[in-house]
CSV table of C-alpha atoms in Angstrom, one decimal:
chain,number,residue,atom,x,y,z
A,1,MET,CA,56.9,88.7,-16.4
A,2,THR,CA,58.3,92.0,-17.1
A,3,GLU,CA,56.2,94.9,-18.5
A,4,PRO,CA,57.7,96.8,-21.8
A,5,GLY,CA,60.5,99.2,-21.0
A,6,LYS,CA,60.9,98.4,-17.7
A,7,PHE,CA,64.1,96.8,-15.4
A,8,GLU,CA,64.0,94.4,-13.2
A,9,PRO,CA,66.3,95.2,-10.0
A,10,LEU,CA,69.7,93.8,-10.0
A,11,LEU,CA,70.3,90.8,-6.9
A,12,ALA,CA,72.9,93.2,-3.8
A,13,ARG,CA,75.6,90.1,-3.8
A,14,GLU,CA,77.0,89.7,-0.3
A,15,ALA,CA,80.6,90.7,-0.9
A,16,PRO,CA,82.8,88.2,-0.1
A,17,PRO,CA,83.8,87.8,3.8
A,18,GLU,CA,87.5,89.5,4.1
A,19,VAL,CA,89.6,89.6,7.6
A,20,GLU,CA,88.9,93.1,9.8
A,21,ARG,CA,92.4,94.1,9.3
A,22,MET,CA,93.9,96.1,11.5
A,23,GLY,CA,94.8,99.9,10.6
A,24,LEU,CA,98.8,100.3,8.5
A,25,THR,CA,99.5,102.7,10.9
A,26,TRP,CA,98.8,100.5,13.8
A,27,LEU,CA,100.7,97.9,12.0
A,28,THR,CA,103.5,100.3,11.6
A,29,VAL,CA,103.7,101.9,14.8
A,30,ALA,CA,104.0,97.5,16.1
A,31,ALA,CA,106.8,97.2,13.5
A,32,ILE,CA,109.0,99.8,15.3
A,33,ALA,CA,107.8,99.1,18.3
A,34,THR,CA,109.2,95.9,18.7
A,35,ILE,CA,112.1,96.9,17.5
A,36,LEU,CA,113.3,99.3,20.4
A,37,LEU,CA,111.7,96.8,23.0
A,38,TRP,CA,114.2,94.0,21.8
A,39,GLN,CA,117.3,96.7,22.5
A,40,VAL,CA,116.1,96.9,26.6
A,41,PRO,CA,116.1,93.6,28.7
A,42,ALA,CA,112.3,93.7,29.6
A,43,GLY,CA,111.4,93.4,26.2
A,44,ASP,CA,112.9,90.2,25.8
A,45,TYR,CA,109.9,88.6,28.3
A,46,ILE,CA,107.4,90.8,26.8
A,47,LEU,CA,108.5,89.3,23.0
A,48,TYR,CA,109.8,86.0,24.2
A,49,PRO,CA,106.4,83.5,22.2
A,50,PHE,CA,107.5,85.3,19.4
A,51,THR,CA,111.2,85.2,19.7
A,52,ILE,CA,111.2,81.3,19.7
A,53,LEU,CA,108.9,81.5,16.7
A,54,ALA,CA,111.7,83.6,14.6
A,55,THR,CA,114.1,80.5,15.7
A,56,TRP,CA,111.8,78.7,14.3
A,57,PHE,CA,111.0,79.7,11.2
A,58,HIS,CA,114.9,80.5,10.5
A,59,GLU,CA,116.3,77.0,11.6
A,60,MET,CA,113.4,75.1,8.8
A,61,GLY,CA,114.4,78.0,6.5
A,62,HIS,CA,118.0,75.8,6.6
A,63,GLY,CA,116.4,72.5,7.0
A,64,LEU,CA,113.8,72.7,4.2
A,65,MET,CA,116.5,74.7,1.3
A,66,ALA,CA,118.6,71.5,2.2
A,67,LEU,CA,116.5,69.5,1.2
A,68,LEU,CA,114.7,70.9,-1.4
A,69,LEU,CA,118.6,71.0,-3.0
A,70,GLY,CA,118.0,67.4,-2.8
A,71,GLY,CA,119.5,66.7,0.9
A,72,GLN,CA,118.9,65.7,4.4
A,73,PHE,CA,117.6,67.6,7.5
A,74,GLN,CA,118.2,65.5,10.0
A,75,LYS,CA,117.4,67.5,13.1
A,76,LEU,CA,115.9,70.9,14.8
A,77,GLU,CA,117.1,72.1,18.6
A,78,ILE,CA,115.9,75.5,20.0
A,79,PHE,CA,116.7,76.1,23.6
A,80,GLY,CA,115.4,78.7,26.2
A,81,ASN,CA,118.2,81.6,24.8
A,82,GLY,CA,116.2,81.4,21.7
A,83,SER,CA,119.1,80.3,20.1
A,84,GLY,CA,118.7,77.1,17.9
A,85,VAL,CA,120.4,74.6,15.4
A,86,ALA,CA,118.9,73.4,12.8
A,87,THR,CA,121.6,69.9,11.4
A,88,TYR,CA,121.6,68.8,7.9
A,89,GLY,CA,123.4,67.0,5.1
A,90,ILE,CA,124.1,68.5,1.5
A,91,SER,CA,125.3,67.5,-1.5
A,92,ARG,CA,128.5,67.7,-2.8
A,93,SER,CA,127.5,67.9,-6.4
A,94,LEU,CA,126.2,71.2,-6.4
A,95,GLY,CA,129.3,73.1,-5.3
A,96,PRO,CA,129.7,76.0,-3.0
A,97,ILE,CA,126.4,77.0,-4.4
A,98,GLY,CA,124.6,74.9,-2.8
A,99,PRO,CA,125.7,75.2,1.2
A,100,GLY,CA,125.7,79.6,0.4
A,101,LEU,CA,122.0,78.9,0.0
A,102,VAL,CA,121.3,76.8,2.6
A,103,ALA,CA,123.1,79.5,4.8
A,104,ALA,CA,121.2,82.4,3.3
A,105,ALA,CA,118.1,80.7,4.0
A,106,GLY,CA,118.1,80.7,7.4
A,107,PRO,CA,118.1,84.8,8.4
A,108,MET,CA,115.6,85.0,5.4
A,109,GLY,CA,113.5,82.4,6.7
A,110,PRO,CA,111.6,84.5,8.7
A,111,PRO,CA,110.6,88.3,7.0
A,112,ILE,CA,109.7,85.0,4.3
A,113,ALA,CA,107.3,84.1,6.1
A,114,GLY,CA,106.2,87.0,7.6
A,115,ALA,CA,105.4,88.3,4.0
A,116,ALA,CA,103.3,85.0,3.2
A,117,LEU,CA,101.1,85.5,6.4
A,118,ILE,CA,100.5,89.3,6.0
A,119,LEU,CA,99.4,88.4,3.0
A,120,ALA,CA,97.5,85.9,4.0
A,121,SER,CA,95.4,88.6,5.4
A,122,ARG,CA,93.7,90.5,2.6
A,123,SER,CA,90.6,87.6,2.8
A,124,PHE,CA,89.1,86.0,5.8
A,125,LYS,CA,89.4,82.0,4.3
A,126,ALA,CA,93.3,82.9,3.5
A,127,ALA,CA,94.3,84.2,6.5
A,128,SER,CA,91.7,81.3,8.6
A,129,LEU,CA,93.7,78.2,6.3
A,130,SER,CA,97.4,80.0,6.6
A,131,LEU,CA,96.9,80.0,10.1
A,132,LYS,CA,95.9,76.3,10.4
A,133,ILE,CA,98.4,75.2,7.5
A,134,LEU,CA,102.1,77.2,10.6
A,135,GLY,CA,99.8,75.4,13.5
A,136,SER,CA,99.4,72.4,12.2
A,137,PHE,CA,102.8,72.3,10.8
A,138,LEU,CA,104.5,73.9,13.8
A,139,LEU,CA,103.3,70.3,15.1
A,140,LEU,CA,104.6,68.1,12.3
A,141,SER,CA,108.0,69.3,13.0
A,142,THR,CA,107.9,68.5,16.7
A,143,LEU,CA,107.2,65.2,15.7
A,144,VAL,CA,109.3,64.9,12.6
A,145,TRP,CA,112.9,67.3,13.2
A,146,VAL,CA,112.2,68.7,17.0
A,147,ARG,CA,115.2,66.8,19.0
A,148,SER,CA,115.7,69.1,22.2
A,149,LEU,CA,113.2,69.2,25.2
A,150,PHE,CA,113.0,73.0,25.8
A,151,GLY,CA,111.6,72.6,21.7
A,152,LEU,CA,109.6,69.8,22.3
A,153,VAL,CA,107.7,71.9,25.1
A,154,ALA,CA,107.6,75.1,23.1
A,155,ILE,CA,106.5,74.3,19.8
A,156,PRO,CA,103.7,72.4,20.1
A,157,LEU,CA,102.3,74.6,22.7
A,158,LEU,CA,103.3,77.2,20.2
A,159,GLY,CA,101.5,75.3,17.6
A,160,LEU,CA,98.4,74.7,19.7
A,161,THR,CA,98.1,77.9,20.5
A,162,ILE,CA,98.0,79.3,16.7
A,163,LEU,CA,95.5,76.7,16.2
A,164,GLY,CA,93.2,77.8,19.0
A,165,ILE,CA,92.9,81.1,17.2
A,166,ALA,CA,91.9,79.4,14.1
A,167,LEU,CA,89.5,77.3,14.7
A,168,LYS,CA,87.7,79.2,18.3
A,169,ALA,CA,88.8,83.1,17.9
A,170,PRO,CA,86.0,85.6,16.3
A,171,ARG,CA,87.3,87.0,12.7
A,172,TRP,CA,89.2,90.0,13.8
A,173,MET,CA,91.3,88.3,16.3
A,174,GLN,CA,92.3,86.1,13.0
A,175,GLY,CA,92.9,89.4,11.4
A,176,PHE,CA,94.7,90.5,13.8
A,177,ALA,CA,97.0,87.1,14.9
A,178,ILE,CA,98.2,86.9,10.8
A,179,GLN,CA,99.5,90.3,10.7
A,180,LEU,CA,101.0,90.7,14.2
A,181,LEU,CA,102.6,87.2,13.5
A,182,GLY,CA,103.8,88.7,9.8
A,183,VAL,CA,105.5,91.5,11.3
A,184,GLN,CA,106.6,89.9,14.0
A,185,ALA,CA,108.5,88.1,11.8
A,186,CYS,CA,109.7,90.0,9.4
A,187,VAL,CA,111.3,92.7,12.2
A,188,SER,CA,112.8,89.7,13.5
A,189,THR,CA,115.7,90.4,11.3
A,190,TYR,CA,116.6,93.2,13.2
A,191,HIS,CA,117.0,91.8,16.5
A,192,GLN,CA,119.5,89.2,15.3
A,193,LEU,CA,122.1,92.5,13.3
A,194,ASN,CA,124.5,91.6,15.7
A,195,TYR,CA,124.5,87.6,14.4
A,196,LEU,CA,124.0,89.5,10.5
A,197,PHE,CA,127.4,91.2,11.4
A,198,SER,CA,129.8,88.7,12.8
A,199,TYR,CA,132.2,86.6,12.0
A,200,SER,CA,131.5,84.0,14.4
A,201,ALA,CA,128.5,82.2,16.2
A,202,GLY,CA,130.0,81.1,19.3
A,203,PRO,CA,130.4,77.6,20.3
A,204,LEU,CA,128.4,76.6,16.9
A,205,GLY,CA,131.2,77.6,14.8
A,206,LEU,CA,130.9,80.2,12.4
A,207,SER,CA,127.5,82.2,11.3
A,208,ASP,CA,125.7,82.4,8.7
A,209,THR,CA,127.0,85.4,7.2
A,210,ALA,CA,130.3,83.6,7.6
A,211,GLN,CA,129.5,80.9,6.1
A,212,MET,CA,127.5,82.7,3.2
A,213,GLN,CA,131.4,84.0,2.8
A,214,ARG,CA,133.1,81.2,2.7
A,215,TYR,CA,131.0,79.8,0.3
A,216,LEU,CA,130.1,83.1,-1.7
A,217,LEU,CA,133.0,84.7,-1.2
A,218,LEU,CA,131.9,88.6,-1.0
A,219,PRO,CA,132.6,89.7,3.0
A,220,TYR,CA,130.2,88.7,5.6
A,221,TRP,CA,129.0,92.0,6.7
A,222,PHE,CA,128.1,92.6,2.4
A,223,TRP,CA,125.5,89.3,3.2
A,224,GLY,CA,124.4,91.1,6.5
A,225,GLY,CA,123.6,94.7,5.2
A,226,LEU,CA,121.8,92.7,2.0
A,227,MET,CA,119.7,90.3,4.3
A,228,ALA,CA,118.8,93.4,6.5
A,229,ILE,CA,117.5,95.5,3.5
A,230,ALA,CA,116.1,92.4,1.4
A,231,SER,CA,113.9,92.5,4.9
A,232,LEU,CA,112.4,95.2,5.3
A,233,ALA,CA,112.0,95.4,1.2
A,234,ILE,CA,109.7,92.4,2.2
A,235,LEU,CA,107.8,94.1,5.1
A,236,VAL,CA,107.1,97.0,3.3
A,237,GLN,CA,106.3,95.6,-0.2
A,238,SER,CA,104.1,93.2,1.9
A,239,LEU,CA,102.0,95.8,3.9
A,240,ARG,CA,101.8,97.8,0.1
A,241,VAL,CA,99.8,94.7,-1.4
A,242,ALA,CA,97.8,93.9,1.3
A,243,TYR,CA,96.2,97.3,1.7
A,244,ARG,CA,96.4,97.5,-1.8
A,245,SER,CA,92.5,98.6,-2.6
A,246,THR,CA,91.0,95.3,-4.6
């Protein structure tokens, strides 16, 4: 029992575990280094796994948006050169807006996914859970949608690697992985700048931005520039929120 005039000391509360986040400066340098590496031939080999993951984000963006709009996501093909194709169907009842949104969802898929990963780094629990979800969804997409030989090998390998990090890696490595994957996904937009400002996608037909011009009227280079700016803004804002003092 406490004597009059005296107070029992408050019990110190243990702070919730957090990811040992990498410094913001380092991550900024990593983003710039990534953009520079993508401009030289050797850089493509170093960043190859991230290229495949960014392609997966891109094509999944098309397919999932089609599903959200009431259409079908029929198959996903990813190839060894880093390209990919999503085959989908969209309801005509939506008019030109539906196909325009599906076209935009591809290029915007990687930066949006990257921002979500960066924001998940604010706590160890969220980072670990996000890595598990990403790894599991890579494996699920292989079973449901992936139909190219290369994709059937590469996508599950990526999924198992990410799941392995989530389940076995120390906390600092999970923090490193979640933010590095997030930054790489965001800056992957700048790896496809030529594509964003191209009207043609070669044998695949029109580029995504040309599809947007077709359905949303404004020229393809306008949509390419808008998405490049939006990708940078998404990256900067997600880093600001992730490093905001709590």
